[in-house]
Tab-separated table of C-alpha atoms in Angstrom:
chain	number	residue	atom	x	y	z
Q	10	MET	CA	18.970	1.888	-38.444
Q	11	GLN	CA	15.348	2.906	-38.056
Q	12	THR	CA	14.290	3.526	-34.460
Q	13	ARG	CA	11.188	4.299	-32.456
Q	14	ILE	CA	10.260	5.062	-28.844
Q	15	TYR	CA	9.171	2.265	-26.509
Q	16	LEU	CA	7.504	2.341	-23.113
Q	17	ILE	CA	9.553	0.158	-20.766
Q	18	THR	CA	7.472	-0.865	-17.731
Q	19	HIS	CA	8.926	-2.707	-14.734
Q	20	SER	CA	6.892	-5.259	-12.804
Q	21	ASP	CA	6.475	-2.740	-9.950
Q	22	GLY	CA	4.788	-0.268	-12.316
Q	23	CYS	CA	7.729	2.101	-12.716
Q	24	TRP	CA	8.294	3.025	-16.332
Q	25	LEU	CA	10.548	4.934	-18.680
Q	26	LYS	CA	10.706	5.594	-22.376
Q	27	ALA	CA	13.658	4.556	-24.516
Q	28	GLU	CA	14.664	4.562	-28.157
Q	29	TYR	CA	15.326	1.205	-29.807
Q	30	THR	CA	15.150	-0.356	-33.242
Q	31	VAL	CA	11.718	-0.596	-34.897
Q	32	ASP	CA	12.020	-4.413	-34.735
Q	33	HIS	CA	9.926	-5.098	-31.620
Q	34	ALA	CA	11.547	-8.466	-30.849
Q	35	VAL	CA	15.041	-6.987	-31.007
Q	36	ALA	CA	13.939	-3.928	-29.022
Q	37	THR	CA	12.487	-6.196	-26.316
Q	38	ARG	CA	15.705	-8.215	-26.111
Q	39	LEU	CA	17.805	-5.046	-25.857
Q	40	ALA	CA	15.517	-3.419	-23.281
Q	41	ARG	CA	15.605	-6.545	-21.129
Q	42	ALA	CA	19.392	-6.609	-21.370
Q	43	ASP	CA	19.466	-2.945	-20.291
Q	44	TYR	CA	16.723	-2.939	-17.636
Q	45	GLY	CA	16.134	-6.561	-16.555
Q	46	ASP	CA	14.006	-9.502	-17.609
Q	47	ASP	CA	10.929	-8.274	-15.716
Q	48	VAL	CA	10.174	-5.372	-18.071
Q	49	ALA	CA	7.337	-5.101	-20.555
Q	50	VAL	CA	8.242	-3.372	-23.811
Q	51	GLN	CA	5.575	-1.651	-25.906
Q	52	PRO	CA	5.929	0.885	-28.714
Q	53	VAL	CA	4.376	4.259	-27.907
Q	54	PRO	CA	1.858	5.783	-30.343
Q	55	ASP	CA	3.146	8.313	-32.867
Q	56	THR	CA	1.179	10.993	-30.988
Q	57	ASP	CA	3.219	10.469	-27.795
Q	58	ALA	CA	5.379	13.504	-26.902
Q	59	ALA	CA	8.575	11.413	-26.954
Q	60	ALA	CA	7.706	10.002	-30.391
Q	61	ILE	CA	7.026	13.516	-31.671
Q	62	LYS	CA	10.373	14.738	-30.309
Q	63	LEU	CA	12.151	11.803	-31.970
Q	64	ALA	CA	10.405	12.534	-35.274
Q	65	ARG	CA	11.470	16.195	-35.093
Q	66	THR	CA	15.030	15.158	-34.324
Q	67	LYS	CA	15.063	12.754	-37.255
Q	68	THR	CA	13.747	15.522	-39.491
Q	69	ALA	CA	16.525	17.826	-38.328
Q	70	MET	CA	19.049	15.075	-38.954
Q	71	GLY	CA	17.371	14.095	-42.204
Q	72	LEU	CA	19.934	15.843	-44.331
Q	73	GLY	CA	21.757	13.637	-46.743
Q	74	PRO	CA	23.037	11.251	-47.602
Q	75	TRP	CA	25.177	13.396	-49.839
Q	76	GLU	CA	28.105	12.647	-52.117
Q	77	ALA	CA	30.824	14.755	-53.667
Q	78	CYS	CA	31.376	14.894	-57.404
Q	79	GLY	CA	34.323	17.151	-58.158
Q	80	ASN	CA	33.406	20.535	-56.721
Q	81	LEU	CA	29.702	19.638	-56.413
Q	82	ILE	CA	27.783	18.222	-53.453
Q	83	ARG	CA	24.665	16.347	-54.489
Q	84	THR	CA	22.133	13.992	-52.986
Q	85	LYS	CA	23.349	10.436	-53.205
Q	86	ARG	CA	22.242	8.666	-56.363
Q	87	GLU	CA	20.120	5.576	-55.826
Q	88	ALA	CA	19.929	2.387	-57.897
Q	89	ASP	CA	16.443	3.373	-59.109
Q	90	GLY	CA	17.841	6.547	-60.683
Q	91	SER	CA	16.585	8.906	-58.004
Q	92	GLY	CA	18.850	11.389	-56.296
Q	93	GLY	CA	21.770	13.293	-57.753
Q	94	PHE	CA	20.207	16.697	-57.044
Q	95	LEU	CA	22.573	19.600	-56.478
Q	96	VAL	CA	22.933	20.570	-52.806
Q	97	ALA	CA	25.897	22.953	-52.988
Q	98	GLU	CA	28.835	23.964	-55.121
Q	99	VAL	CA	32.344	24.842	-53.987
Q	100	PRO	CA	33.612	27.727	-56.146
Q	101	VAL	CA	36.403	26.427	-58.363
Q	102	ASN	CA	38.617	29.437	-57.632
Q	103	THR	CA	38.934	28.593	-53.910
Q	104	GLY	CA	41.497	25.791	-54.244
Q	105	GLU	CA	41.214	22.192	-53.097
Q	106	THR	CA	37.602	22.136	-54.244
Q	107	SER	CA	37.308	18.330	-54.257
Q	108	VAL	CA	38.636	18.095	-50.697
Q	109	LYS	CA	36.210	20.785	-49.527
Q	110	ALA	CA	33.299	19.165	-51.387
Q	111	THR	CA	34.104	15.774	-49.849
Q	112	ALA	CA	34.177	17.277	-46.342
Q	113	MET	CA	30.882	19.094	-46.959
Q	114	ALA	CA	29.258	15.922	-48.300
Q	115	ALA	CA	30.154	14.150	-45.053
Q	116	ALA	CA	28.471	16.849	-42.914
Q	117	PRO	CA	25.116	15.051	-42.451
Q	118	GLU	CA	26.833	11.880	-41.269
Q	119	MET	CA	29.128	13.833	-38.953
Q	120	TYR	CA	26.142	15.689	-37.506
Q	121	ALA	CA	24.265	12.432	-36.925
Q	122	ALA	CA	27.303	10.904	-35.216
Q	123	LEU	CA	27.814	13.948	-32.986
Q	124	PHE	CA	24.101	14.004	-32.143
Q	125	ALA	CA	24.215	10.318	-31.150
Q	126	ILE	CA	27.276	10.849	-28.949
Q	127	VAL	CA	25.779	13.851	-27.139
Q	128	ARG	CA	22.437	12.077	-26.732
Q	129	GLU	CA	24.139	8.982	-25.343
Q	130	LEU	CA	26.153	11.031	-22.857
Q	131	THR	CA	23.342	13.316	-21.706
Q	132	GLU	CA	20.000	11.547	-22.137
Q	133	VAL	CA	20.436	7.770	-21.991
Q	134	PRO	CA	20.200	6.535	-18.382
Q	135	SER	CA	22.478	3.523	-18.885
Q	136	SER	CA	25.338	5.707	-20.111
Q	137	ARG	CA	25.529	8.172	-17.226
Q	138	ASP	CA	28.845	6.590	-16.261
Q	139	SER	CA	30.322	7.687	-19.588
Q	140	TYR	CA	32.562	10.681	-19.366
Q	141	LEU	CA	33.172	13.605	-21.629
Q	142	PRO	CA	34.182	16.905	-20.023
Q	143	PRO	CA	31.115	19.190	-19.760
Q	144	PRO	CA	32.787	21.978	-21.787
Q	145	LEU	CA	33.200	19.557	-24.707
Q	146	VAL	CA	29.563	18.476	-24.464
Q	147	GLU	CA	28.528	22.150	-24.513
Q	148	LYS	CA	30.749	22.828	-27.552
Q	149	ALA	CA	29.164	19.871	-29.328
Q	150	LYS	CA	25.656	21.109	-28.483
Q	151	ALA	CA	26.523	24.600	-29.711
Q	152	ALA	CA	27.914	23.224	-32.985
Q	153	MET	CA	24.777	21.151	-33.508
Q	154	ALA	CA	22.567	24.178	-32.827
Q	155	ARG	CA	24.549	26.278	-35.344
Q	156	ALA	CA	24.235	23.480	-37.914
Q	157	MET	CA	20.448	23.610	-37.502
Q	158	GLY	CA	20.376	27.426	-37.732
Q	159	GLU	CA	19.455	27.907	-34.084
Q	160	GLN	CA	22.420	30.165	-33.287
Q	161	SER	CA	24.531	32.557	-35.284
């Protein structure tokens, strides 16, 4: 699902920014369900700091989609013939190459799922009641940072 940042403004002037689908009507309905019927919902410009942060995050998560083909990991082939470019190769002498290639091909989706979970638990105001032990959140953040080359 494609998303963007919206400015959610309450009738008293208080505001916040939130990420919703690019469909403005759906985003408005969701924001009003989350924050009340008295909110105004407007997309922020692409130059807004929150929009820039979201764009950077999407770029970081922009790996994939990938697929496994034997011991090869390649970009997913599209109906128009695009894709199919080699991403990585599991050496055939390592054993269980197809299993390893399949797990590696799923890495972008796993990263995106982990990112969404951590974001939901740590940044989204409506989910502050959610619970995941802080050490697990920190492990998830560390794994995401390693995946993006931020830590060794």
